[in-house]
mmCIF file of C-alpha atoms in Angstrom:
data_model
loop_
_atom_site.group_PDB
_atom_site.id
_atom_site.type_symbol
_atom_site.label_atom_id
_atom_site.label_comp_id
_atom_site.label_asym_id
_atom_site.label_seq_id
_atom_site.Cartn_x
_atom_site.Cartn_y
_atom_site.Cartn_z
ATOM 1 C CA UNK K 1 -139.074 -72.443 1.522
ATOM 2 C CA UNK K 2 -140.884 -69.391 0.309
ATOM 3 C CA UNK K 3 -142.993 -70.027 -2.901
ATOM 4 C CA UNK K 4 -145.301 -67.830 -5.017
ATOM 5 C CA UNK K 5 -147.326 -70.169 -7.477
ATOM 6 C CA UNK K 6 -149.559 -68.199 -9.902
ATOM 7 C CA UNK K 7 -152.434 -69.371 -12.175
ATOM 8 C CA UNK K 8 -152.039 -70.392 -15.641
ATOM 9 C CA UNK K 9 -151.948 -68.392 -18.793
ATOM 10 C CA UNK K 10 -155.287 -66.534 -20.031
ATOM 11 C CA UNK K 11 -156.566 -65.497 -23.285
ATOM 12 C CA UNK K 12 -159.117 -62.812 -22.996
ATOM 13 C CA UNK K 13 -161.055 -60.589 -25.614
ATOM 14 C CA UNK K 14 -160.850 -56.774 -25.713
ATOM 15 C CA UNK K 15 -163.411 -55.505 -22.982
ATOM 16 C CA UNK K 16 -163.263 -58.522 -20.685
ATOM 17 C CA UNK K 17 -161.732 -59.022 -17.332
ATOM 18 C CA UNK K 18 -159.062 -61.353 -16.229
ATOM 19 C CA UNK K 19 -158.282 -62.675 -12.637
ATOM 20 C CA UNK K 20 -154.941 -63.914 -11.563
ATOM 21 C CA UNK K 21 -154.242 -65.658 -8.649
ATOM 22 C CA UNK K 22 -150.956 -66.265 -6.463
ATOM 23 C CA UNK K 23 -150.903 -68.742 -4.004
ATOM 24 C CA UNK K 24 -148.239 -68.146 -1.105
ATOM 25 C CA UNK K 25 -146.505 -71.090 0.950
ATOM 26 C CA UNK K 26 -143.548 -71.281 3.277
ATOM 27 C CA UNK K 27 -144.091 -68.150 5.262
ATOM 28 C CA UNK K 28 -146.911 -66.253 7.219
ATOM 29 C CA UNK K 29 -148.952 -64.828 4.254
ATOM 30 C CA UNK K 30 -150.671 -62.160 6.545
ATOM 31 C CA UNK K 31 -147.257 -60.738 7.467
ATOM 32 C CA UNK K 32 -146.099 -59.509 4.181
ATOM 33 C CA UNK K 33 -147.375 -57.000 1.463
ATOM 34 C CA UNK K 34 -147.976 -58.611 -2.013
ATOM 35 C CA UNK K 35 -147.443 -56.517 -4.871
ATOM 36 C CA UNK K 36 -148.237 -56.949 -8.753
ATOM 37 C CA UNK K 37 -145.734 -56.039 -11.445
ATOM 38 C CA UNK K 38 -146.534 -56.768 -15.236
ATOM 39 C CA UNK K 39 -144.011 -56.714 -17.921
ATOM 40 C CA UNK K 40 -145.431 -56.453 -21.828
ATOM 41 C CA UNK K 41 -143.497 -58.402 -24.535
ATOM 42 C CA UNK K 42 -139.971 -57.351 -24.758
ATOM 43 C CA UNK K 43 -140.506 -54.377 -22.429
ATOM 44 C CA UNK K 44 -139.557 -53.384 -18.805
ATOM 45 C CA UNK K 45 -141.152 -53.951 -15.668
ATOM 46 C CA UNK K 46 -144.449 -51.809 -14.459
ATOM 47 C CA UNK K 47 -145.498 -51.778 -10.803
ATOM 48 C CA UNK K 48 -149.321 -51.924 -10.576
ATOM 49 C CA UNK K 49 -150.289 -51.925 -6.787
ATOM 50 C CA UNK K 50 -150.028 -53.625 -3.416
ATOM 51 C CA UNK K 51 -152.348 -55.502 -1.151
ATOM 52 C CA UNK K 52 -151.847 -55.845 2.819
ATOM 53 C CA UNK K 53 -152.970 -59.610 3.005
ATOM 54 C CA UNK K 54 -153.523 -58.817 6.805
ATOM 55 C CA UNK K 55 -156.100 -55.775 6.463
ATOM 56 C CA UNK K 56 -157.024 -56.123 2.867
ATOM 57 C CA UNK K 57 -155.789 -52.467 2.309
ATOM 58 C CA UNK K 58 -154.665 -51.584 -0.976
ATOM 59 C CA UNK K 59 -152.554 -49.111 -3.088
ATOM 60 C CA UNK K 60 -152.912 -48.954 -6.816
ATOM 61 C CA UNK K 61 -150.644 -47.070 -9.463
ATOM 62 C CA UNK K 62 -152.829 -44.066 -10.668
ATOM 63 C CA UNK K 63 -152.448 -45.595 -14.221
ATOM 64 C CA UNK K 64 -154.617 -48.553 -13.200
ATOM 65 C CA UNK K 65 -157.145 -47.010 -10.677
ATOM 66 C CA UNK K 66 -160.749 -47.849 -11.588
ATOM 67 C CA UNK K 67 -159.628 -51.147 -13.537
ATOM 68 C CA UNK K 68 -157.802 -53.017 -11.078
ATOM 69 C CA UNK K 69 -158.721 -54.891 -7.942
ATOM 70 C CA UNK K 70 -156.420 -56.602 -5.540
ATOM 71 C CA UNK K 71 -158.281 -58.926 -3.091
ATOM 72 C CA UNK K 72 -156.877 -61.811 -0.812
ATOM 73 C CA UNK K 73 -158.202 -65.117 0.750
ATOM 74 C CA UNK K 74 -156.394 -65.605 4.056
ATOM 75 C CA UNK K 75 -157.906 -69.006 4.569
ATOM 76 C CA UNK K 76 -155.872 -70.401 1.465
ATOM 77 C CA UNK K 77 -152.964 -67.974 1.512
ATOM 78 C CA UNK K 78 -153.802 -66.581 -2.061
ATOM 79 C CA UNK K 79 -153.581 -63.054 -3.601
ATOM 80 C CA UNK K 80 -155.539 -62.101 -6.500
ATOM 81 C CA UNK K 81 -155.249 -59.484 -9.142
ATOM 82 C CA UNK K 82 -158.367 -58.614 -11.417
ATOM 83 C CA UNK K 83 -157.942 -56.314 -14.391
ATOM 84 C CA UNK K 84 -161.008 -55.370 -15.971
ATOM 85 C CA UNK K 85 -161.896 -53.565 -19.433
ATOM 86 C CA UNK K 86 -158.899 -55.242 -21.101
ATOM 87 C CA UNK K 87 -157.278 -53.694 -24.082
ATOM 88 C CA UNK K 88 -154.536 -55.237 -26.375
ATOM 89 C CA UNK K 89 -151.804 -53.406 -24.776
ATOM 90 C CA UNK K 90 -152.576 -55.246 -21.451
ATOM 91 C CA UNK K 91 -150.944 -58.320 -23.192
ATOM 92 C CA UNK K 92 -148.070 -58.904 -20.685
ATOM 93 C CA UNK K 93 -146.887 -61.319 -17.984
ATOM 94 C CA UNK K 94 -148.247 -60.547 -14.629
ATOM 95 C CA UNK K 95 -146.247 -61.273 -11.705
ATOM 96 C CA UNK K 96 -147.053 -61.345 -7.911
ATOM 97 C CA UNK K 97 -144.010 -60.325 -5.681
ATOM 98 C CA UNK K 98 -143.659 -60.416 -1.878
ATOM 99 C CA UNK K 99 -142.530 -57.160 -0.039
ATOM 100 C CA UNK K 100 -139.347 -58.022 1.993
ATOM 101 C CA UNK K 101 -140.565 -56.166 5.122
ATOM 102 C CA UNK K 102 -142.803 -57.664 7.783
ATOM 103 C CA UNK K 103 -145.948 -55.778 8.209
ATOM 104 C CA UNK K 104 -144.607 -52.965 6.463
ATOM 105 C CA UNK K 105 -144.399 -51.787 2.655
ATOM 106 C CA UNK K 106 -140.918 -51.241 1.576
ATOM 107 C CA UNK K 107 -140.993 -51.754 -2.185
ATOM 108 C CA UNK K 108 -138.255 -54.209 -2.038
ATOM 109 C CA UNK K 109 -139.466 -57.473 -3.531
ATOM 110 C CA UNK K 110 -137.611 -60.691 -2.356
ATOM 111 C CA UNK K 111 -139.734 -63.579 -3.956
ATOM 112 C CA UNK K 112 -141.489 -63.590 -7.283
ATOM 113 C CA UNK K 113 -144.287 -65.855 -8.481
ATOM 114 C CA UNK K 114 -143.320 -67.591 -12.016
ATOM 115 C CA UNK K 115 -145.646 -65.210 -13.730
ATOM 116 C CA UNK K 116 -148.901 -65.653 -15.794
ATOM 117 C CA UNK K 117 -149.092 -64.512 -19.396
ATOM 118 C CA UNK K 118 -152.366 -62.697 -20.220
ATOM 119 C CA UNK K 119 -153.112 -62.349 -23.778
ATOM 120 C CA UNK K 120 -155.609 -59.828 -24.895
ATOM 121 C CA UNK K 121 -156.766 -60.467 -28.621
ATOM 122 C CA UNK K 122 -160.039 -60.311 -30.603
ATOM 123 C CA UNK U 1 -144.250 -38.789 -10.056
ATOM 124 C CA UNK U 2 -140.691 -40.085 -9.769
ATOM 125 C CA UNK U 3 -139.000 -40.902 -13.045
ATOM 126 C CA UNK U 4 -136.086 -43.390 -13.365
ATOM 127 C CA UNK U 5 -133.612 -43.766 -16.047
ATOM 128 C CA UNK U 6 -130.757 -45.972 -16.650
ATOM 129 C CA UNK U 7 -127.502 -46.138 -18.798
ATOM 130 C CA UNK U 8 -126.394 -47.507 -20.927
ATOM 131 C CA UNK U 9 -129.268 -49.325 -22.149
ATOM 132 C CA UNK U 10 -127.127 -52.133 -23.185
ATOM 133 C CA UNK U 11 -123.455 -53.029 -22.658
ATOM 134 C CA UNK U 12 -121.604 -55.835 -24.359
ATOM 135 C CA UNK U 13 -118.881 -57.248 -22.087
ATOM 136 C CA UNK U 14 -116.535 -60.275 -21.547
ATOM 137 C CA UNK U 15 -116.106 -62.790 -18.766
ATOM 138 C CA UNK U 16 -113.944 -61.208 -15.957
ATOM 139 C CA UNK U 17 -114.817 -57.787 -17.170
ATOM 140 C CA UNK U 18 -115.746 -55.095 -14.467
ATOM 141 C CA UNK U 19 -119.358 -53.555 -15.430
ATOM 142 C CA UNK U 20 -121.037 -50.634 -14.239
ATOM 143 C CA UNK U 21 -124.595 -49.322 -14.630
ATOM 144 C CA UNK U 22 -126.109 -46.269 -13.723
ATOM 145 C CA UNK U 23 -129.412 -45.275 -12.289
ATOM 146 C CA UNK U 24 -130.803 -41.745 -12.106
ATOM 147 C CA UNK U 25 -133.922 -40.570 -10.099
ATOM 148 C CA UNK U 26 -135.560 -37.463 -11.259
ATOM 149 C CA UNK U 27 -135.703 -36.360 -7.681
ATOM 150 C CA UNK U 28 -133.966 -37.331 -4.429
ATOM 151 C CA UNK U 29 -134.955 -40.655 -3.300
ATOM 152 C CA UNK U 30 -132.279 -40.957 -0.338
ATOM 153 C CA UNK U 31 -131.140 -44.307 -0.484
ATOM 154 C CA UNK U 32 -134.577 -45.954 -1.405
ATOM 155 C CA UNK U 33 -133.322 -47.839 -4.294
ATOM 156 C CA UNK U 34 -133.143 -51.569 -5.367
ATOM 157 C CA UNK U 35 -131.412 -53.520 -8.173
ATOM 158 C CA UNK U 36 -133.100 -56.557 -9.846
ATOM 159 C CA UNK U 37 -131.618 -58.930 -12.451
ATOM 160 C CA UNK U 38 -133.812 -60.722 -14.826
ATOM 161 C CA UNK U 39 -132.858 -63.629 -17.332
ATOM 162 C CA UNK U 40 -135.235 -64.291 -20.426
ATOM 163 C CA UNK U 41 -138.398 -66.134 -19.420
ATOM 164 C CA UNK U 42 -137.794 -65.857 -15.700
ATOM 165 C CA UNK U 43 -138.971 -63.508 -12.961
ATOM 166 C CA UNK U 44 -136.677 -60.627 -11.670
ATOM 167 C CA UNK U 45 -134.515 -61.484 -8.664
ATOM 168 C CA UNK U 46 -133.442 -59.049 -6.016
ATOM 169 C CA UNK U 47 -129.981 -58.247 -5.924
ATOM 170 C CA UNK U 48 -129.612 -55.129 -4.005
ATOM 171 C CA UNK U 49 -131.708 -53.053 -1.567
ATOM 172 C CA UNK U 50 -131.349 -49.685 0.237
ATOM 173 C CA UNK U 51 -129.032 -48.774 -2.703
ATOM 174 C CA UNK U 52 -126.039 -50.886 -1.295
ATOM 175 C CA UNK U 53 -127.203 -53.807 0.781
ATOM 176 C CA UNK U 54 -126.786 -57.017 -0.606
ATOM 177 C CA UNK U 55 -129.571 -59.530 -0.684
ATOM 178 C CA UNK U 56 -128.877 -62.771 0.961
ATOM 179 C CA UNK U 57 -127.414 -65.257 -1.305
ATOM 180 C CA UNK U 58 -126.239 -62.675 -3.848
ATOM 181 C CA UNK U 59 -122.642 -63.158 -4.861
ATOM 182 C CA UNK U 60 -120.177 -60.423 -3.519
ATOM 183 C CA UNK U 61 -119.195 -59.449 -6.874
ATOM 184 C CA UNK U 62 -122.326 -57.313 -7.071
ATOM 185 C CA UNK U 63 -122.353 -54.375 -5.498
ATOM 186 C CA UNK U 64 -124.251 -50.979 -5.241
ATOM 187 C CA UNK U 65 -123.620 -47.403 -4.405
ATOM 188 C CA UNK U 66 -125.312 -43.923 -4.371
ATOM 189 C CA UNK U 67 -127.728 -41.798 -2.801
ATOM 190 C CA UNK U 68 -130.179 -38.811 -3.502
ATOM 191 C CA UNK U 69 -130.573 -39.019 -7.379
ATOM 192 C CA UNK U 70 -127.318 -41.014 -8.677
ATOM 193 C CA UNK U 71 -126.854 -44.676 -8.048
ATOM 194 C CA UNK U 72 -124.763 -47.358 -9.445
ATOM 195 C CA UNK U 73 -124.615 -51.166 -9.786
ATOM 196 C CA UNK U 74 -121.153 -52.558 -10.285
ATOM 197 C CA UNK U 75 -120.283 -56.261 -11.109
ATOM 198 C CA UNK U 76 -116.582 -56.568 -10.304
ATOM 199 C CA UNK U 77 -115.722 -59.673 -12.354
ATOM 200 C CA UNK U 78 -118.534 -60.582 -14.864
ATOM 201 C CA UNK U 79 -119.534 -64.317 -14.825
ATOM 202 C CA UNK U 80 -121.320 -66.396 -17.649
ATOM 203 C CA UNK U 81 -124.472 -66.417 -15.478
ATOM 204 C CA UNK U 82 -124.712 -62.700 -15.192
ATOM 205 C CA UNK U 83 -125.560 -61.926 -18.796
ATOM 206 C CA UNK U 84 -128.999 -60.661 -18.189
ATOM 207 C CA UNK U 85 -131.144 -57.515 -17.892
ATOM 208 C CA UNK U 86 -130.769 -55.304 -14.880
ATOM 209 C CA UNK U 87 -133.513 -52.996 -13.630
ATOM 210 C CA UNK U 88 -133.164 -50.332 -10.758
ATOM 211 C CA UNK U 89 -136.463 -49.402 -8.781
ATOM 212 C CA UNK U 90 -137.129 -46.451 -6.632
ATOM 213 C CA UNK U 91 -138.860 -47.410 -3.166
ATOM 214 C CA UNK U 92 -139.207 -43.901 -1.960
ATOM 215 C CA UNK U 93 -142.566 -42.783 -3.106
ATOM 216 C CA UNK U 94 -145.759 -44.910 -2.769
ATOM 217 C CA UNK U 95 -145.031 -46.033 -6.226
ATOM 218 C CA UNK U 96 -142.341 -48.960 -7.175
ATOM 219 C CA UNK U 97 -141.215 -47.262 -10.168
ATOM 220 C CA UNK U 98 -138.700 -49.136 -12.295
ATOM 221 C CA UNK U 99 -136.149 -48.047 -14.562
ATOM 222 C CA UNK U 100 -136.116 -49.056 -18.398
ATOM 223 C CA UNK U 101 -133.385 -51.469 -17.904
ATOM 224 C CA UNK U 102 -129.905 -52.356 -18.943
ATOM 225 C CA UNK U 103 -129.048 -55.523 -21.068
ATOM 226 C CA UNK U 104 -125.562 -57.021 -20.428
ATOM 227 C CA UNK U 105 -124.826 -59.287 -23.226
ATOM 228 C CA UNK U 106 -121.659 -61.184 -24.426
ATOM 229 C CA UNK U 107 -119.125 -59.159 -26.431
#
């Protein structure tokens, strides 16, 4: 069965960076784009970007350009999202989510990780 | 950028009620729309994709319709496990923009 297991909660100071991991199992990791979505406390969902695990190509939402880096390690079927220059309004649950289409990006997310809470506080 | 709106922002309903949620895109997105259900403390769950296609394993009481700029999610007979927040998401542009959500709670 498809599973996405994310790393644990993080507490960071403003200005620091955080790197969240998402380990995939139960499917061919390189066959499906991986997206990252975040949700601030009590707020809605915000799409951050995607990575093509096959090529390593990325597409980031303009809001996060210059601060976010998405990478992957195909040897361990794991995707990563690193966000730098953290601010208090980056406090949120960060989700990885698999795109539903084989080798294409369709923005339909059929499997999600359990979420990783990142708290930014001085 | 395409903006998504939803109405109502919240709805109170009883078990067995028919519930309809509307989503509007700021420009035409053909049928490139998905609906998700999210329960507190849980990750979202894909219900509908391509505006009207039911995701595998999702009960048939959920249905979606619409194209262009106006879309609806209908729950034909609300069940206790359906009390949750529902989000639409456009999949037309290279941005996966979500709507602000509609909370369905118990009347």
